């Protein structure tokens, strides 16, 4: 690849990165401007995660997120992304009914929204059959094991999975089953790094970690966590690279002070008439307006 040229990221390319031991870097995005910046920076994969619900839409968890909300937010991200692979996250209950309905919902991410793949959480027997059906329908699938936020009511709380031998074995088996069913990659969320390492060594497809330590083939973070856009609780695994919340708050307070203090907008931020004569003319004309004719 000539210097300065960027390369469109495809699934075979991601898989090649694993072979070459080149790290895959992924982020979430939910709108056009963020996706554009992230894409221009050279991120490999953009996930329009259903974390959208908590990060952008203000829901308490990801359960209420709908297909319509996901499609609505995936469209601008796909429009902005020239190189990154765009993956749409299938929301809760969009892939829990019949295989046909689930495939139909997944196809909307590709046909309507412009995504190139979908992600689904979990790896039950039914889920594995669905992965096969999606792959059969030419829809690339990313798996997701470990902490799967759509199972919040099962788990009771968001916490590290796979610390005990049985649970670790279960997660390793789930990841292996997903690979067998045909996923092109697996997200490993909130599991001990030692377990993530075993999975990464066992799988041919790349593992993308979030709270799963350094041995994964790639990493993903929620964009808003990375830049400190949200002011809430941040899990241990998040490294905050900026403080947007503070920066935006400071900017808005300065704007309020400027407007209240008559400092904004000044002449620099205003339009002007071409000459003083025109201004005078308009003033005279305006004075005449509304005066009663005798
Ligand atoms: O919804 C999301 O953003 C995700 C990532 C945390 C992997 O599933």
Short mmCIF file of C-alpha atoms and ligand atoms in Angstrom, two decimals:
data_model
loop_
_atom_site.label_atom_id
_atom_site.label_comp_id
_atom_site.label_asym_id
_atom_site.label_seq_id
_atom_site.Cartn_x
_atom_site.Cartn_y
_atom_site.Cartn_z
CA UNK A 1 0.00 0.00 0.00
CA UNK A 2 1.59 3.35 -1.07
CA UNK A 3 2.32 5.76 1.77
CA UNK A 4 -0.57 8.08 2.64
CA UNK A 5 -3.13 5.74 1.02
CA UNK A 6 -5.70 4.17 3.27
CA UNK A 7 -7.13 0.76 2.73
CA UNK A 8 -10.77 -0.33 2.88
CA UNK A 9 -10.98 -2.84 5.72
CA UNK A 10 -12.64 -6.11 4.77
CA UNK A 11 -13.27 -9.27 6.75
CA UNK A 12 -10.44 -11.23 5.03
CA UNK A 13 -8.15 -8.31 5.83
CA UNK A 14 -9.09 -8.44 9.52
CA UNK A 15 -8.45 -12.15 9.56
CA UNK A 16 -5.11 -11.61 7.91
CA UNK A 17 -4.20 -9.14 10.64
CA UNK A 18 -4.58 -11.96 13.14
CA UNK A 19 -2.22 -14.15 11.09
CA UNK A 20 0.29 -11.29 10.84
CA UNK A 21 -0.08 -10.59 14.59
CA UNK A 22 -1.12 -7.03 13.76
CA UNK A 23 -3.52 -5.60 16.35
CA UNK A 24 -7.06 -4.73 15.24
CA UNK A 25 -8.41 -1.47 16.63
CA UNK A 26 -12.14 -0.91 16.94
CA UNK A 27 -14.44 1.72 18.44
CA UNK A 28 -18.14 2.35 18.68
CA UNK A 29 -19.82 5.28 16.91
CA UNK A 30 -23.46 6.27 16.69
CA UNK A 31 -23.48 9.32 14.39
CA UNK A 32 -21.91 10.88 11.28
CA UNK A 33 -19.38 13.34 12.78
CA UNK A 34 -17.87 10.86 15.23
CA UNK A 35 -17.77 8.07 12.63
CA UNK A 36 -16.01 10.43 10.21
CA UNK A 37 -13.29 11.34 12.71
CA UNK A 38 -12.83 7.76 13.85
CA UNK A 39 -12.68 6.49 10.26
CA UNK A 40 -10.21 9.19 9.21
CA UNK A 41 -7.98 8.28 12.15
CA UNK A 42 -7.62 4.78 10.74
CA UNK A 43 -9.82 2.67 13.03
CA UNK A 44 -10.30 -0.81 11.52
CA UNK A 45 -13.82 -1.55 12.68
CA UNK A 46 -16.68 0.66 13.80
CA UNK A 47 -19.41 -0.99 15.83
CA UNK A 48 -22.76 0.75 16.03
CA UNK A 49 -23.27 -0.88 19.40
CA UNK A 50 -26.58 -1.16 21.18
CA UNK A 51 -24.65 0.63 23.96
CA UNK A 52 -26.27 3.48 21.99
CA UNK A 53 -29.22 3.00 24.33
CA UNK A 54 -27.25 3.84 27.46
CA UNK A 55 -24.66 6.21 26.01
CA UNK A 56 -26.78 8.35 23.70
CA UNK A 57 -30.46 7.65 24.34
CA UNK A 58 -30.37 7.67 28.14
CA UNK A 59 -31.84 4.21 28.81
CA UNK A 60 -30.82 2.40 31.97
CA UNK A 61 -29.61 -0.65 30.03
CA UNK A 62 -29.60 -1.92 26.43
CA UNK A 63 -32.89 -3.85 26.65
CA UNK A 64 -35.21 -1.09 25.34
CA UNK A 65 -33.16 -0.40 22.17
CA UNK A 66 -35.23 -1.07 19.03
CA UNK A 67 -34.39 -2.12 15.48
CA UNK A 68 -35.58 1.28 14.24
CA UNK A 69 -33.18 3.09 16.59
CA UNK A 70 -30.29 0.87 15.50
CA UNK A 71 -31.02 1.31 11.79
CA UNK A 72 -31.44 5.08 12.25
CA UNK A 73 -27.99 5.38 13.87
CA UNK A 74 -26.21 2.86 11.64
CA UNK A 75 -27.10 4.81 8.47
CA UNK A 76 -25.05 7.96 9.22
CA UNK A 77 -22.15 5.88 10.53
CA UNK A 78 -22.06 3.86 7.30
CA UNK A 79 -22.25 7.06 5.25
CA UNK A 80 -19.27 8.52 7.11
CA UNK A 81 -17.06 5.44 7.05
CA UNK A 82 -14.88 5.18 3.98
CA UNK A 83 -12.41 2.57 5.22
CA UNK A 84 -13.53 1.02 8.49
CA UNK A 85 -15.65 -2.12 8.49
CA UNK A 86 -19.08 -1.12 9.84
CA UNK A 87 -20.84 -3.62 12.10
CA UNK A 88 -24.43 -3.15 13.30
CA UNK A 89 -25.36 -4.56 16.70
CA UNK A 90 -28.61 -6.52 16.73
CA UNK A 91 -30.73 -5.22 19.63
CA UNK A 92 -32.50 -7.33 22.21
CA UNK A 93 -35.39 -9.35 20.77
CA UNK A 94 -34.49 -8.64 17.15
CA UNK A 95 -32.94 -12.12 16.91
CA UNK A 96 -34.86 -14.12 19.50
CA UNK A 97 -37.91 -15.18 17.54
CA UNK A 98 -37.87 -17.38 14.43
CA UNK A 99 -34.74 -17.80 12.32
CA UNK A 100 -36.56 -16.23 9.36
CA UNK A 101 -37.53 -13.12 11.32
CA UNK A 102 -34.03 -12.82 12.75
CA UNK A 103 -32.39 -13.13 9.33
CA UNK A 104 -34.83 -10.55 7.98
CA UNK A 105 -33.91 -8.12 10.79
CA UNK A 106 -30.19 -8.72 10.22
CA UNK A 107 -30.56 -8.12 6.49
CA UNK A 108 -31.94 -4.63 7.22
CA UNK A 109 -28.54 -3.63 8.65
CA UNK A 110 -26.95 -4.44 5.28
CA UNK A 111 -29.73 -3.47 2.85
CA UNK A 112 -31.11 -0.32 4.53
CA UNK A 113 -28.38 0.92 6.84
CA UNK A 114 -25.22 0.15 4.85
CA UNK A 115 -23.48 -1.97 7.50
CA UNK A 116 -21.22 -4.79 6.34
CA UNK A 117 -21.85 -7.23 9.18
CA UNK A 118 -23.93 -7.71 12.30
CA UNK A 119 -23.06 -8.63 15.87
CA UNK A 120 -25.17 -10.84 18.09
CA UNK A 121 -24.75 -11.67 21.75
CA UNK A 122 -24.68 -15.18 23.18
CA UNK A 123 -24.13 -18.70 21.92
CA UNK A 124 -27.05 -20.91 22.88
CA UNK A 125 -27.87 -23.80 20.51
CA UNK A 126 -30.56 -21.66 18.89
CA UNK A 127 -28.09 -18.77 18.52
CA UNK A 128 -25.56 -21.05 16.81
CA UNK A 129 -28.24 -22.17 14.32
CA UNK A 130 -28.99 -18.52 13.68
CA UNK A 131 -25.31 -17.76 13.02
CA UNK A 132 -25.33 -20.56 10.41
CA UNK A 133 -28.49 -19.18 8.82
CA UNK A 134 -27.06 -15.65 8.71
CA UNK A 135 -23.83 -16.83 7.12
CA UNK A 136 -25.92 -18.84 4.64
CA UNK A 137 -27.74 -15.58 3.81
CA UNK A 138 -24.36 -13.87 3.13
CA UNK A 139 -24.57 -11.83 6.34
CA UNK A 140 -21.22 -11.82 8.15
CA UNK A 141 -21.61 -12.25 11.91
CA UNK A 142 -19.53 -11.17 14.86
CA UNK A 143 -20.09 -13.16 18.06
CA UNK A 144 -20.04 -11.77 21.61
CA UNK A 145 -19.37 -13.80 24.77
CA UNK A 146 -18.41 -13.17 28.38
CA UNK A 147 -20.42 -10.28 29.78
CA UNK A 148 -23.33 -9.96 27.37
CA UNK A 149 -25.25 -6.84 28.48
CA UNK A 150 -28.57 -7.98 26.96
CA UNK A 151 -28.61 -10.73 29.64
CA UNK A 152 -28.51 -8.14 32.45
CA UNK A 153 -31.64 -9.54 34.11
CA UNK A 154 -30.10 -13.02 34.16
CA UNK A 155 -26.78 -11.75 35.53
CA UNK A 156 -28.34 -9.26 37.97
CA UNK A 157 -25.45 -6.85 37.48
CA UNK A 158 -22.59 -6.03 35.10
CA UNK A 159 -19.57 -7.91 36.44
CA UNK A 160 -16.54 -9.90 35.27
CA UNK A 161 -17.42 -13.35 33.89
CA UNK A 162 -15.26 -16.48 33.81
CA UNK A 163 -13.35 -16.15 37.07
CA UNK A 164 -14.35 -19.66 38.16
CA UNK A 165 -13.17 -22.78 36.31
CA UNK A 166 -16.63 -23.89 35.14
CA UNK A 167 -17.65 -20.48 33.90
CA UNK A 168 -14.28 -19.98 32.14
CA UNK A 169 -14.68 -23.37 30.43
CA UNK A 170 -18.20 -22.42 29.38
CA UNK A 171 -17.01 -19.15 27.80
CA UNK A 172 -14.12 -20.89 26.00
CA UNK A 173 -16.57 -23.50 24.62
CA UNK A 174 -19.02 -20.79 23.56
CA UNK A 175 -16.33 -18.94 21.62
CA UNK A 176 -15.23 -22.17 19.94
CA UNK A 177 -18.83 -23.06 19.03
CA UNK A 178 -19.37 -19.63 17.53
CA UNK A 179 -16.28 -20.05 15.39
CA UNK A 180 -17.55 -23.45 14.24
CA UNK A 181 -20.92 -21.89 13.36
CA UNK A 182 -19.18 -19.36 11.11
CA UNK A 183 -18.60 -16.03 12.89
CA UNK A 184 -15.78 -13.92 11.45
CA UNK A 185 -14.72 -12.58 14.84
CA UNK A 186 -15.71 -12.76 18.50
CA UNK A 187 -16.02 -9.96 21.04
CA UNK A 188 -14.77 -11.00 24.50
CA UNK A 189 -16.26 -8.71 27.12
CA UNK A 190 -15.17 -8.45 30.76
CA UNK A 191 -13.33 -11.72 31.25
CA UNK A 192 -9.96 -12.42 32.89
CA UNK A 193 -7.04 -11.82 30.54
CA UNK A 194 -5.80 -15.38 31.09
CA UNK A 195 -9.09 -16.76 29.76
CA UNK A 196 -9.07 -14.33 26.82
CA UNK A 197 -5.56 -15.49 26.00
CA UNK A 198 -6.63 -19.14 25.81
CA UNK A 199 -9.58 -18.26 23.55
CA UNK A 200 -7.39 -16.09 21.32
CA UNK A 201 -4.87 -18.92 20.95
CA UNK A 202 -7.59 -21.48 20.23
CA UNK A 203 -9.53 -19.52 17.61
CA UNK A 204 -8.55 -18.92 13.99
CA UNK A 205 -10.86 -15.88 13.82
CA UNK A 206 -9.81 -12.68 15.58
CA UNK A 207 -10.91 -11.95 19.14
CA UNK A 208 -11.77 -8.34 19.97
CA UNK A 209 -11.52 -7.58 23.65
CA UNK A 210 -13.25 -5.07 25.87
CA UNK A 211 -12.14 -5.56 29.45
CA UNK A 212 -10.44 -8.80 28.37
CA UNK A 213 -6.77 -7.83 28.61
CA UNK A 214 -3.88 -7.46 26.19
CA UNK A 215 -3.78 -10.89 24.54
CA UNK A 216 -6.84 -10.41 22.32
CA UNK A 217 -6.24 -9.89 18.60
CA UNK A 218 -7.87 -6.49 18.85
CA UNK A 219 -9.50 -4.04 21.22
CA UNK A 220 -12.75 -2.12 21.26
CA UNK A 221 -13.97 0.68 23.53
CA UNK A 222 -17.12 2.76 23.65
CA UNK A 223 -16.20 6.09 22.01
CA UNK A 224 -17.94 8.18 24.69
CA UNK A 225 -15.93 6.44 27.43
CA UNK A 226 -12.64 6.95 25.57
CA UNK A 227 -13.10 10.71 25.28
CA UNK A 228 -14.85 11.25 28.62
CA UNK A 229 -18.09 12.38 26.97
CA UNK A 230 -20.21 10.65 29.59
CA UNK A 231 -19.92 11.71 33.18
CA UNK A 232 -21.10 8.47 34.75
CA UNK A 233 -19.41 5.39 36.14
CA UNK A 234 -16.52 4.02 34.07
CA UNK A 235 -15.46 0.40 34.44
CA UNK A 236 -11.84 -0.45 35.37
CA UNK A 237 -10.98 -1.41 31.78
CA UNK A 238 -11.69 2.04 30.30
CA UNK A 239 -8.74 4.31 29.65
CA UNK A 240 -10.06 7.87 29.36
CA UNK A 241 -8.00 9.81 26.81
CA UNK A 242 -9.81 13.14 27.11
CA UNK A 243 -12.44 14.92 29.18
CA UNK A 244 -15.13 16.05 26.76
CA UNK A 245 -17.65 16.44 29.57
CA UNK A 246 -15.47 19.05 31.27
CA UNK A 247 -14.52 20.73 27.96
CA UNK A 248 -18.12 20.97 26.72
CA UNK A 249 -19.34 22.19 30.12
CA UNK A 250 -16.65 24.89 30.18
CA UNK A 251 -17.49 25.98 26.61
CA UNK A 252 -21.23 26.21 27.30
CA UNK A 253 -20.63 28.22 30.52
CA UNK A 254 -18.39 30.68 28.62
CA UNK A 255 -21.09 31.06 25.97
CA UNK A 256 -23.72 31.78 28.64
CA UNK A 257 -21.45 34.38 30.27
CA UNK A 258 -20.65 36.01 26.90
CA UNK A 259 -24.29 36.31 25.82
CA UNK A 260 -25.44 37.59 29.22
CA UNK A 261 -22.52 40.02 29.38
CA UNK A 262 -23.14 41.36 25.84
CA UNK A 263 -19.76 40.05 24.67
CA UNK A 264 -21.22 37.70 22.07
CA UNK A 265 -21.91 38.26 19.27
CA UNK A 266 -19.69 41.28 18.70
CA UNK A 267 -18.99 42.93 15.34
CA UNK A 268 -16.61 40.11 14.35
CA UNK A 269 -19.44 37.55 14.47
CA UNK A 270 -22.02 39.79 12.72
CA UNK A 271 -22.87 40.66 9.11
CA UNK A 272 -22.43 44.24 7.88
CA UNK A 273 -23.90 46.47 5.24
CA UNK A 274 -21.46 47.45 2.51
CA UNK A 275 -21.31 51.20 3.26
CA UNK A 276 -22.42 53.70 5.90
CA UNK A 277 -24.51 55.40 3.22
CA UNK A 278 -26.59 52.27 2.69
CA UNK A 279 -27.03 51.98 6.44
CA UNK A 280 -28.21 55.58 6.63
CA UNK A 281 -30.59 55.05 3.73
CA UNK A 282 -32.14 51.99 5.34
CA UNK A 283 -32.50 53.83 8.66
CA UNK A 284 -34.35 56.68 6.91
CA UNK A 285 -36.56 54.28 4.98
CA UNK A 286 -37.36 52.40 8.17
CA UNK A 287 -38.34 55.61 9.95
CA UNK A 288 -40.76 56.41 7.17
CA UNK A 289 -42.29 52.93 7.47
CA UNK A 290 -45.37 52.92 9.64
CA UNK A 291 -45.77 56.70 9.52
CA UNK A 292 -49.33 57.50 8.61
CA UNK A 293 -49.91 59.12 5.26
CA UNK A 294 -51.67 62.44 5.64
O1 LIG B 1 -22.89 -2.33 22.37
C1 LIG B 1 -21.66 -2.20 22.40
O2 LIG B 1 -21.09 -1.11 22.34
C2 LIG B 1 -20.86 -3.42 22.49
C3 LIG B 1 -19.40 -3.28 22.72
C4 LIG B 1 -19.17 -2.94 24.13
C5 LIG B 1 -18.65 -4.48 22.30
O3 LIG B 1 -21.40 -4.49 22.41
#
